[in-house]
CSV table of C-alpha atoms in Angstrom, one decimal:
chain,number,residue,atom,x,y,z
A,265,UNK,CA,107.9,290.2,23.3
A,266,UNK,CA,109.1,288.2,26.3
A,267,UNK,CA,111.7,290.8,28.4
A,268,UNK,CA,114.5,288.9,30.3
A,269,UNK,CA,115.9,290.1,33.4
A,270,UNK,CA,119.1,291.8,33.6
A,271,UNK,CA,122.2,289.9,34.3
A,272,UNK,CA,125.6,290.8,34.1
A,273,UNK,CA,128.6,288.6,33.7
A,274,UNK,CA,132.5,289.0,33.3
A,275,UNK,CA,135.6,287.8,32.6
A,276,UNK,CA,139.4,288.4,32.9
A,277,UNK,CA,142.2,287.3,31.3
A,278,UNK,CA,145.6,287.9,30.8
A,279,UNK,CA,144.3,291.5,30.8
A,280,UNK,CA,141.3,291.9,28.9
A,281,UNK,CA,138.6,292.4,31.2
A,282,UNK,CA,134.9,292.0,29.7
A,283,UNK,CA,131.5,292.6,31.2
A,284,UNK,CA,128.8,291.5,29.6
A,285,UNK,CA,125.4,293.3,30.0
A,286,UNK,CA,122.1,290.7,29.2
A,287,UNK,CA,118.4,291.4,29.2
A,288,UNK,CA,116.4,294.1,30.3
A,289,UNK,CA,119.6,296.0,32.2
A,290,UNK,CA,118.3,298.6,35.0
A,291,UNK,CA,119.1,301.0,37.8
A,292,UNK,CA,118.3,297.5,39.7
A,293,UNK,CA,121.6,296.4,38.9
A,294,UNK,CA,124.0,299.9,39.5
A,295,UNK,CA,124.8,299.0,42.7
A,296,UNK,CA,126.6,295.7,40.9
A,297,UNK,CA,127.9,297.9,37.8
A,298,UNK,CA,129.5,300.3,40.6
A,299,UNK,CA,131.0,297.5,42.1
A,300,UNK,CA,132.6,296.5,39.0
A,301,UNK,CA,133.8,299.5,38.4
A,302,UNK,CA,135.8,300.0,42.0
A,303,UNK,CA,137.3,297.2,41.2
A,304,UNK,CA,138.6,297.6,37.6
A,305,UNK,CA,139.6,301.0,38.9
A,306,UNK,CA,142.1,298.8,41.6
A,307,UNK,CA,142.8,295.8,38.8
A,308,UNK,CA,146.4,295.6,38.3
A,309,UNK,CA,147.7,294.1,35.0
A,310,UNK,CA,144.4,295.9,33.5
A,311,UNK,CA,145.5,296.0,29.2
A,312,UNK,CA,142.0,296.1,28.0
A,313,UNK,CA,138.2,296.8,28.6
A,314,UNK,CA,135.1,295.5,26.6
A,315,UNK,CA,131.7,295.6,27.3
A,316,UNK,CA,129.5,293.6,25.7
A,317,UNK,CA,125.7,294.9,24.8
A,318,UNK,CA,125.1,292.4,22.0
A,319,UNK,CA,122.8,290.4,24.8
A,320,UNK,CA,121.7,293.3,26.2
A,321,UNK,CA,117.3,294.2,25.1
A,322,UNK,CA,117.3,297.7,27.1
A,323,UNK,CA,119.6,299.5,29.2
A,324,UNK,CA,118.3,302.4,31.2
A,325,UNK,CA,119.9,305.7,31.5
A,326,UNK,CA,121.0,304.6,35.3
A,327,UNK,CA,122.8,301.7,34.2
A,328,UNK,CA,124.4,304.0,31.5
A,329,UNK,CA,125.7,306.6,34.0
A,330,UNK,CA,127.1,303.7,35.5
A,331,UNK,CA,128.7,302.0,32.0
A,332,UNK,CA,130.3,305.6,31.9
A,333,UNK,CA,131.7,305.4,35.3
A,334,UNK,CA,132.9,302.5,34.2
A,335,UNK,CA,134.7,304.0,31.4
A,336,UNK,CA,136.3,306.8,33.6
A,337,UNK,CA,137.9,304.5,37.0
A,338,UNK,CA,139.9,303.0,33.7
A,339,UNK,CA,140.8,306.2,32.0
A,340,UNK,CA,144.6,306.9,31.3
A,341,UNK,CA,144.9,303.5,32.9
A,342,UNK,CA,144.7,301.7,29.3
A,343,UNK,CA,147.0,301.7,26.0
A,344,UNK,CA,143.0,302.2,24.3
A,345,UNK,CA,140.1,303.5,25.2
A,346,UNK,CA,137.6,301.1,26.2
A,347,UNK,CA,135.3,299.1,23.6
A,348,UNK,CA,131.4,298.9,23.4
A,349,UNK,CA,130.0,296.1,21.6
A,350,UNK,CA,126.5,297.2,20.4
A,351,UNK,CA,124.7,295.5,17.4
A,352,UNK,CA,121.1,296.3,18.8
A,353,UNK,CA,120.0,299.8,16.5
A,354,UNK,CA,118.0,300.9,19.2
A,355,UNK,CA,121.0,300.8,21.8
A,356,UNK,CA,123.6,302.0,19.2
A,357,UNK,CA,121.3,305.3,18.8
A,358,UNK,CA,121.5,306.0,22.5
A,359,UNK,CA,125.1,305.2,22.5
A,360,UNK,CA,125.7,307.7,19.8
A,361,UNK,CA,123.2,310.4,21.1
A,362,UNK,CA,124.6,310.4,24.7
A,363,UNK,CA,128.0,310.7,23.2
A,364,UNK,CA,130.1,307.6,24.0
A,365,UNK,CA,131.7,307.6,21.4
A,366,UNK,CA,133.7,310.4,23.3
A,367,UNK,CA,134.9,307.8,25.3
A,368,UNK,CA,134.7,304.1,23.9
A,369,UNK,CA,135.8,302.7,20.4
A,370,UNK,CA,132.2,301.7,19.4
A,371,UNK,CA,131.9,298.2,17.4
A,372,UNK,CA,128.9,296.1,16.1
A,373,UNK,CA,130.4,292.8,15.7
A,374,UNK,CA,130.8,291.1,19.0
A,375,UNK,CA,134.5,289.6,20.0
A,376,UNK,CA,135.4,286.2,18.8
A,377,UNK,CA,137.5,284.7,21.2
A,378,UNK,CA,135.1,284.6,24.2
A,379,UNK,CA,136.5,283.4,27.0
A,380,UNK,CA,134.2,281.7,29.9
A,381,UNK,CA,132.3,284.5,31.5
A,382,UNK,CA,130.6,284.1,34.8
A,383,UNK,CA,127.8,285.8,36.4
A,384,UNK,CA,128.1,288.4,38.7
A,385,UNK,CA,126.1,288.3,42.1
A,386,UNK,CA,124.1,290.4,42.0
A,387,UNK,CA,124.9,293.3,44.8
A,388,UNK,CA,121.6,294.3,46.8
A,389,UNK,CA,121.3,298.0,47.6
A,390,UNK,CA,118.0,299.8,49.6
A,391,UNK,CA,116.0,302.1,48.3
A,392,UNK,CA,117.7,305.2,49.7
A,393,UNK,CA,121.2,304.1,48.2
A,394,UNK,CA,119.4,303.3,44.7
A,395,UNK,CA,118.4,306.8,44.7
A,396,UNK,CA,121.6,307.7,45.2
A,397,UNK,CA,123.1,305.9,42.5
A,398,UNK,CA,120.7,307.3,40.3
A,399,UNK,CA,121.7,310.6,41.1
A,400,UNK,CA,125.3,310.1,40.6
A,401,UNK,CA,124.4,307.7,37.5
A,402,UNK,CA,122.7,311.0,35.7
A,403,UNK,CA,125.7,313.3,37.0
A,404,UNK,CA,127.6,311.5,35.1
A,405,UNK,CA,125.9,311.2,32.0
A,406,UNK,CA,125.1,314.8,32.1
A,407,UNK,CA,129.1,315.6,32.3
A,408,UNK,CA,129.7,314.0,28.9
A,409,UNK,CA,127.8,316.1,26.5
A,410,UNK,CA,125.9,318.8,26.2
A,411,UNK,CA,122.7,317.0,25.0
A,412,UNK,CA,122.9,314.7,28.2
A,413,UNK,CA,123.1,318.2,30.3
A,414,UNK,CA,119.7,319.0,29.2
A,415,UNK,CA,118.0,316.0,28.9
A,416,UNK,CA,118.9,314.7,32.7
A,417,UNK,CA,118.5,317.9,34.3
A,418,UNK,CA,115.0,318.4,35.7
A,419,UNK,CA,115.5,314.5,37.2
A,420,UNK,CA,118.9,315.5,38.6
A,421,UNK,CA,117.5,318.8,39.8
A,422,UNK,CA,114.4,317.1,41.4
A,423,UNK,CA,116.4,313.9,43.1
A,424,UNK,CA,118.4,316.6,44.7
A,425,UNK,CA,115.7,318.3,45.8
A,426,UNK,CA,114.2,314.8,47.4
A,427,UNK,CA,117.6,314.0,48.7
A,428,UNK,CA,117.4,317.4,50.9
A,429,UNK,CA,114.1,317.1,51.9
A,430,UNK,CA,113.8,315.3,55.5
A,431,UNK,CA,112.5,311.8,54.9
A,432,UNK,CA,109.2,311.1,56.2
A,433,UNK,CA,108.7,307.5,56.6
């Protein structure tokens, strides 16, 4: 199975925001989703949020931390809560299991009007500000549910641990 590299892309229009995740989406691309989500926090005119999965192969749990994020810098800003578009099984399982359908109206079919989305650059980050983002990435998953509390932990326990340790380069 051929794996294609993860892009994002977006759109906005007379409110409706909508980010689209393609490919093989990973923590390679949170410094872009945090990006995104700074500025939807500070969009004014901001009625409604989708993001699109239906392109999306994989999405790691760092680029999930950061959907969520996502999902809060908008919260109590909207009329609804935002909307995942997830026909993949596979991704709608995680969805489900990392609870967020606590906060996003889940759906399978993806929108029909589709207005022209562009690609996003993506935003380059180093490797001690990837780690970072991971960190917080798996903070906030672990805030939304119990489950998500134990399963991310150990790994937010042991980047911690790395982030105090002095650096030895």
């Amino acid at each position: 199975m051929l794996i294609h590299e993860g892009r994002l892309k977006a759109a906005f229009d007379a409110g409706v925001f909508i980010l689209k995740l393609c490919g093989d989406v990973r923590l390679t691309l949170c410094a872009t989703l945090d990006r995104q989500a700074q500025q939807l926090a500070e969009t004014p005119g901001l009625t409604t949020l989708i993001i699109d999965l239906s392109d999306a192969t994989n999405i790691d749990s760092t680029a999930l931390g950061f959907l969520a994020k996502v999902a809060m810098a908008v919260q109590g800003r909207l009329a609804e809560r935002p909307t995942i578009v997830a026909d993949n099984p596979d991704i709608q399982r995680m969805l489900d299991v990392m609870g967020f359908s606590s906060f996003f109206t889940l759906v399978e079919a993806p929108i029909t009007e589709v207005c022209e989305l562009r690609d996003l650059p993506e935003v380059p980050c180093d490797v001690e500000e990837t780690r970072r983002r991971i960190l917080e990435a798996h903070r906030i998953l672990m805030r939304m549910n119990e489950h998500n509390r134990e399963e991310f932990q150990p790994l937010v326990e042991m980047l911690e641990a790395q982030q105090a340790a002095p650096h030895h380069q």
